[in-house]
Coordinates of C-alpha atoms in Angstrom, one line a residue:
X1 CA 24.1 -4.1 9.1
X2 CA 26.0 -2.5 6.0
X3 CA 23.5 0.0 4.8
X4 CA 23.7 2.2 0.9
X5 CA 23.1 5.3 3.0
X6 CA 24.8 8.2 4.0
X7 CA 23.6 9.0 7.3
X8 CA 20.6 7.6 9.3
X9 CA 19.5 11.6 9.4
X10 CA 19.1 12.7 6.1
X11 CA 18.2 9.0 4.0
X12 CA 14.6 10.5 3.5
X13 CA 16.1 13.5 2.1
X14 CA 18.4 11.5 0.0
X15 CA 15.8 10.0 -1.1
X16 CA 13.2 12.0 -2.2
X17 CA 16.6 13.8 -4.3
X18 CA 17.0 11.0 -6.6
X19 CA 14.0 10.6 -7.2
X20 CA 13.2 13.9 -8.3
X21 CA 16.3 13.6 -10.7
X22 CA 15.0 10.4 -11.6
X23 CA 10.9 12.0 -12.7
X24 CA 11.0 14.9 -14.4
X25 CA 7.3 14.1 -14.7
X26 CA 6.9 14.6 -10.6
X27 CA 7.4 17.8 -8.4
X28 CA 9.9 16.3 -4.5
X29 CA 9.7 19.2 -2.2
X30 CA 12.8 18.7 -0.7
X31 CA 12.3 20.4 1.5
X32 CA 8.5 19.9 2.7
X33 CA 8.7 16.6 2.0
X34 CA 5.9 16.0 -0.5
X35 CA 5.9 14.2 -4.4
X36 CA 3.5 16.0 -6.9
X37 CA 2.9 14.7 -10.3
X38 CA 4.4 17.4 -13.0
X39 CA 1.0 18.6 -14.4
X40 CA -1.2 19.3 -10.6
X41 CA -4.2 20.7 -9.9
X42 CA -5.7 18.4 -13.5
X43 CA -8.6 20.5 -13.5
X44 CA -11.4 19.2 -13.6
X45 CA -10.6 16.6 -11.4
X46 CA -10.9 15.5 -8.7
X47 CA -7.3 14.8 -6.1
X48 CA -6.1 11.8 -4.6
X49 CA -3.7 12.1 -2.3
X50 CA -2.0 9.6 0.2
X51 CA 0.5 9.2 2.5
X52 CA 2.7 7.2 5.5
X53 CA 6.4 6.4 6.9
X54 CA 9.7 6.2 5.1
X55 CA 10.4 2.6 4.6
X56 CA 7.2 1.3 2.3
X57 CA 8.6 2.1 -1.5
X58 CA 7.3 2.5 -3.7
X59 CA 4.3 3.5 -1.5
X60 CA 3.6 5.6 -1.5
X61 CA 5.4 8.7 -4.5
X62 CA 6.5 5.3 -6.8
X63 CA 2.6 4.9 -7.2
X64 CA 2.0 9.4 -7.2
X65 CA 1.4 10.5 -11.6
X66 CA -1.6 9.7 -14.5
X67 CA -4.0 6.7 -13.2
X68 CA -2.4 6.9 -9.7
X69 CA -2.5 9.4 -7.1
X70 CA -1.4 13.7 -7.3
X71 CA 0.3 14.0 -4.3
X72 CA 2.1 11.7 -1.8
X73 CA 3.7 12.9 2.1
X74 CA 6.5 10.4 2.4
X75 CA 6.8 10.8 6.9
X76 CA 10.5 10.1 8.0
X77 CA 10.6 5.5 8.0
X78 CA 8.2 4.0 9.8
X79 CA 6.7 7.5 11.0
X80 CA 3.7 8.7 9.9
X81 CA 3.7 12.6 8.3
X82 CA 2.9 15.8 9.8
X83 CA -0.8 17.5 8.8
X84 CA 1.5 20.0 7.0
X85 CA 2.6 17.8 4.5
X86 CA -1.1 16.8 4.3
X87 CA -2.4 21.1 3.4
X88 CA 0.4 21.8 0.7
X89 CA -0.2 18.7 -1.0
X90 CA -4.2 19.0 -1.5
X91 CA -3.9 23.1 -1.1
X92 CA -1.4 22.0 -4.7
X93 CA -3.3 19.4 -6.5
X94 CA -6.9 20.4 -5.9
X95 CA -8.1 22.0 -8.7
X96 CA -12.1 22.3 -7.0
X97 CA -13.7 19.1 -7.2
X98 CA -12.2 18.2 -4.0
X99 CA -9.6 15.4 -2.9
X100 CA -9.7 12.0 -1.5
X101 CA -7.2 11.9 1.5
X102 CA -6.4 7.4 1.4
X103 CA -5.6 7.2 4.7
X104 CA -3.8 3.1 6.1
X105 CA -4.7 1.9 9.4
X106 CA -2.0 3.5 11.6
X107 CA -2.8 6.0 14.8
X108 CA -0.9 8.4 13.6
X109 CA -1.8 8.1 10.2
X110 CA -5.1 7.9 11.0
X111 CA -4.5 11.3 13.2
X112 CA -2.4 13.5 11.4
X113 CA -4.6 13.2 8.1
X114 CA -7.6 13.8 10.5
X115 CA -5.6 16.8 11.6
X116 CA -5.4 17.9 7.7
X117 CA -9.0 18.2 6.2
X118 CA -9.8 20.2 9.4
X119 CA -7.5 22.8 8.1
X120 CA -7.7 22.2 5.0
X121 CA -11.5 22.6 4.6
X122 CA -10.5 25.4 7.2
X123 CA -8.9 26.5 3.2
X124 CA -11.5 25.8 1.5
X125 CA -10.8 22.8 0.4
X126 CA -13.4 19.7 0.5
X127 CA -11.9 16.9 2.0
X128 CA -13.2 12.7 1.4
X129 CA -11.5 10.7 3.7
X130 CA -10.8 6.5 2.8
X131 CA -9.2 4.1 5.4
X132 CA -8.0 1.1 5.2
X133 CA -7.7 -1.9 6.8
X134 CA -7.6 -4.2 4.5
X135 CA -5.0 -6.8 7.5
X136 CA -6.8 -9.9 8.8
X137 CA -3.5 -10.8 10.8
X138 CA -4.7 -9.5 14.0
X139 CA -7.6 -7.7 15.1
X140 CA -5.3 -4.3 16.8
X141 CA -2.1 -4.5 17.1
X142 CA 0.7 -2.0 18.7
X143 CA -0.1 0.8 15.4
X144 CA -3.3 0.4 15.0
X145 CA -7.3 0.5 16.5
X146 CA -8.8 -2.3 14.3
X147 CA -7.8 -4.2 11.2
X148 CA -3.6 -2.8 10.0
X149 CA -3.8 -1.3 6.7
X150 CA -1.4 -2.7 3.8
X151 CA -1.7 -4.0 0.1
X152 CA -5.1 -3.6 -0.8
X153 CA -3.7 0.3 -0.4
X154 CA -2.6 -0.3 -4.3
X155 CA -6.0 -1.3 -5.8
X156 CA -8.1 1.6 -3.8
X157 CA -5.1 3.7 -5.3
X158 CA -5.4 2.7 -8.3
X159 CA -9.0 2.1 -9.1
X160 CA -9.8 5.1 -6.9
X161 CA -7.1 7.3 -9.2
X162 CA -9.0 5.6 -12.4
X163 CA -12.1 7.1 -11.1
X164 CA -11.3 10.0 -11.0
X165 CA -8.9 10.4 -14.4
X166 CA -12.4 9.2 -16.0
X167 CA -14.1 12.8 -14.2
X168 CA -16.3 11.3 -11.5
X169 CA -16.8 13.6 -8.6
X170 CA -15.5 13.1 -5.4
X171 CA -18.3 10.9 -3.8
X172 CA -18.6 8.7 -6.0
X173 CA -14.8 7.9 -6.3
X174 CA -14.6 8.0 -2.7
X175 CA -17.7 5.4 -2.8
X176 CA -15.7 3.2 -4.7
X177 CA -11.9 3.5 -3.0
X178 CA -14.6 2.3 0.0
X179 CA -15.9 -0.6 -2.1
X180 CA -12.4 -1.3 -3.3
X181 CA -11.2 -1.7 0.6
X182 CA -13.9 -3.3 2.1
X183 CA -13.6 -5.7 -0.5
X184 CA -10.1 -6.8 -0.3
X185 CA -8.1 -8.9 2.7
X186 CA -4.9 -8.9 2.8
X187 CA -2.1 -11.4 4.8
X188 CA 2.0 -11.6 5.2
X189 CA 4.7 -13.7 6.0
X190 CA 8.4 -12.8 8.1
X191 CA 10.8 -14.7 7.0
X192 CA 13.2 -12.6 8.5
X193 CA 12.8 -9.0 10.1
X194 CA 13.6 -5.9 9.0
X195 CA 16.3 -3.2 9.9
X196 CA 15.8 0.4 9.8
X197 CA 18.9 3.8 9.5
X198 CA 18.2 4.8 12.7
X199 CA 18.9 1.0 14.7
X200 CA 20.6 -0.3 12.5
X201 CA 19.5 -3.8 13.5
X202 CA 17.1 -6.2 13.6
X203 CA 14.0 -4.2 15.3
X204 CA 12.8 -7.6 16.1
X205 CA 14.0 -10.7 17.2
X206 CA 13.0 -14.1 14.4
X207 CA 15.0 -17.2 15.9
X208 CA 16.8 -19.3 12.5
X209 CA 14.1 -21.6 11.2
X210 CA 11.7 -19.3 12.3
X211 CA 8.7 -17.4 10.7
X212 CA 6.4 -14.9 11.3
X213 CA 3.3 -15.3 10.5
X214 CA 0.6 -12.0 9.9
X215 CA 3.6 -9.4 10.4
X216 CA 2.2 -6.0 10.2
X217 CA 4.7 -3.7 7.9
X218 CA 6.4 -1.9 10.8
X219 CA 7.9 -5.7 12.1
X220 CA 4.4 -6.1 14.0
X221 CA 3.9 -9.0 15.1
X222 CA 1.6 -11.7 13.6
X223 CA -0.8 -14.2 14.7
X224 CA 2.1 -17.0 15.3
X225 CA 6.0 -18.1 14.9
X226 CA 6.2 -21.6 13.3
X227 CA 9.2 -23.4 12.3
X228 CA 10.3 -22.7 9.0
X229 CA 7.9 -23.1 6.1
X230 CA 7.7 -24.8 1.8
X231 CA 7.0 -22.1 -0.4
X232 CA 3.2 -24.0 -0.2
X233 CA 2.3 -24.3 2.0
X234 CA 2.8 -20.9 3.5
X235 CA 0.9 -20.1 0.4
X236 CA -1.8 -22.3 1.9
X237 CA -2.2 -21.1 5.5
X238 CA -2.4 -17.1 3.5
X239 CA -4.6 -17.8 1.3
X240 CA -7.3 -19.9 3.9
X241 CA -6.4 -16.2 6.2
X242 CA -7.4 -14.4 3.9
X243 CA -10.9 -17.1 2.6
X244 CA -11.8 -17.1 6.5
X245 CA -12.3 -13.8 6.6
X246 CA -13.9 -13.1 2.3
X247 CA -15.7 -15.5 0.4
X248 CA -15.5 -13.9 -2.9
X249 CA -18.4 -15.1 -5.6
X250 CA -17.5 -12.7 -8.0
X251 CA -13.4 -12.8 -9.4
X252 CA -9.9 -11.3 -7.6
X253 CA -7.4 -9.4 -8.5
X254 CA -4.3 -10.9 -6.5
X255 CA -0.8 -9.0 -5.0
X256 CA 2.1 -11.1 -4.4
X257 CA 4.2 -8.9 -3.1
X258 CA 7.5 -8.5 -1.6
X259 CA 8.1 -7.5 1.5
X260 CA 11.3 -6.1 0.7
X261 CA 14.3 -8.3 0.9
X262 CA 12.9 -11.2 -1.4
X263 CA 14.1 -11.9 -5.0
X264 CA 11.8 -12.8 -7.5
X265 CA 12.6 -15.4 -8.2
X266 CA 11.2 -17.0 -4.6
X267 CA 8.5 -15.2 -5.0
X268 CA 7.4 -16.2 -8.4
X269 CA 7.5 -19.7 -7.3
X270 CA 5.5 -18.6 -3.9
X271 CA 3.0 -17.3 -6.8
X272 CA 3.2 -20.4 -8.1
X273 CA 2.1 -22.2 -5.4
X274 CA -0.8 -19.5 -4.9
X275 CA -2.4 -19.9 -7.6
X276 CA -2.7 -23.0 -7.4
X277 CA -4.4 -22.5 -4.3
X278 CA -6.8 -21.1 -5.1
X279 CA -7.7 -23.0 -8.5
X280 CA -8.1 -25.6 -5.6
X281 CA -10.2 -23.4 -3.8
X282 CA -12.3 -22.2 -7.1
X283 CA -11.2 -19.1 -7.2
X284 CA -10.5 -17.3 -10.3
X285 CA -8.4 -14.7 -11.0
X286 CA -9.1 -11.7 -13.2
X287 CA -5.6 -10.0 -12.8
X288 CA -1.9 -10.5 -11.6
X289 CA 0.5 -7.9 -10.1
X290 CA 3.6 -10.2 -8.8
X291 CA 6.7 -7.5 -7.6
X292 CA 7.8 -5.1 -4.6
X293 CA 5.1 -2.6 -4.3
X294 CA 4.8 -2.3 -0.7
X295 CA 7.8 -3.0 1.2
X296 CA 9.0 -3.0 4.5
X297 CA 13.2 -1.9 4.1
X298 CA 14.9 -4.8 4.3
X299 CA 12.7 -8.1 4.4
X300 CA 12.6 -11.1 3.4
X301 CA 9.1 -12.2 3.2
X302 CA 5.5 -11.6 0.9
X303 CA 1.9 -10.6 0.8
X304 CA -1.8 -11.5 -0.4
X305 CA -3.6 -9.4 -1.3
X306 CA -7.2 -10.3 -2.5
X307 CA -10.0 -8.3 -3.8
X308 CA -13.1 -9.4 -4.9
X309 CA -13.8 -7.2 -8.5
X310 CA -17.3 -7.0 -10.7
X311 CA -16.9 -5.4 -14.6
X312 CA -17.2 -1.6 -13.5
X313 CA -13.3 -2.4 -11.2
X314 CA -11.6 -4.2 -13.6
X315 CA -12.8 -2.1 -16.2
X316 CA -10.6 1.5 -13.6
X317 CA -7.6 -1.9 -12.7
X318 CA -6.9 -1.8 -17.4
X319 CA -7.4 1.9 -17.4
X320 CA -4.2 3.6 -18.4
X321 CA -1.5 3.6 -15.7
X322 CA 1.5 6.3 -15.4
X323 CA 3.5 6.7 -12.8
X324 CA 7.1 5.4 -11.8
X325 CA 5.7 1.9 -9.7
X326 CA 2.9 1.1 -12.2
X327 CA 2.8 1.4 -15.6
X328 CA 0.5 -0.2 -18.8
X329 CA -2.1 1.0 -21.4
X330 CA 0.4 3.8 -22.1

């Protein structure tokens, strides 16, 4: 496979150096693998820290900035960051009002963030944690006990980040993050496997003419494989799978997310089918986001995430945000 890299061993460091050069509003510690908003710590504000394996960009580093994360910790490709990174990030952004760790439900992430929380508290930093587990595809997987954390991570980081920027205390920011996760569900579909730089070849076998329904963001197996389906058929499958687990009484936020290798031409066409499927099932959509936000390297495919909202959450969604990957109201 051809890749725009130097050598696999430096791919994360090279990306961080490039991010630092492109975004002077961030402080990027390439050696220690920590990305921090340059004005941190922000006085009298709860800080949000998240992180995970690289390869899912713009998650998480692309969401650092006013209105979202205070800091992010990138691990190696598809590998959890280590506790030292998380403690360093928490110390850099803590203003004395506490730090919320946003953790996707993958075993390595959970264990390392738990250890980091203990270490940070030993240093006098108040820490709360929220686990994101929105994927309805499978209950347990190779990487998780329970549901996987996927597209709802963006919703949690945006809405909790807006609450923190508005001056909410740690307990309130944590409660909002939990409420967002509890009201969010996702399902992903792969049309091709992804390729890690270290391996240089597809991470799993997906025969020509087949797709994986319910794939994870590391290429984990989903619910089933089928012969290739139309965009309309995939949208119906994804929406029905989500609505089997979540029956929204209120309007929803909708994320139609590319997995990294799908052109926007296809994503917008798929979004049209998802909107049709939701309309036919009497689900009102309040806000929409279409694009590559929670990716899996070069995987072709998409995921759908719904979050049931109320007026408070809608106001937090519309609140200004200024990050490399998400920006409005400023």
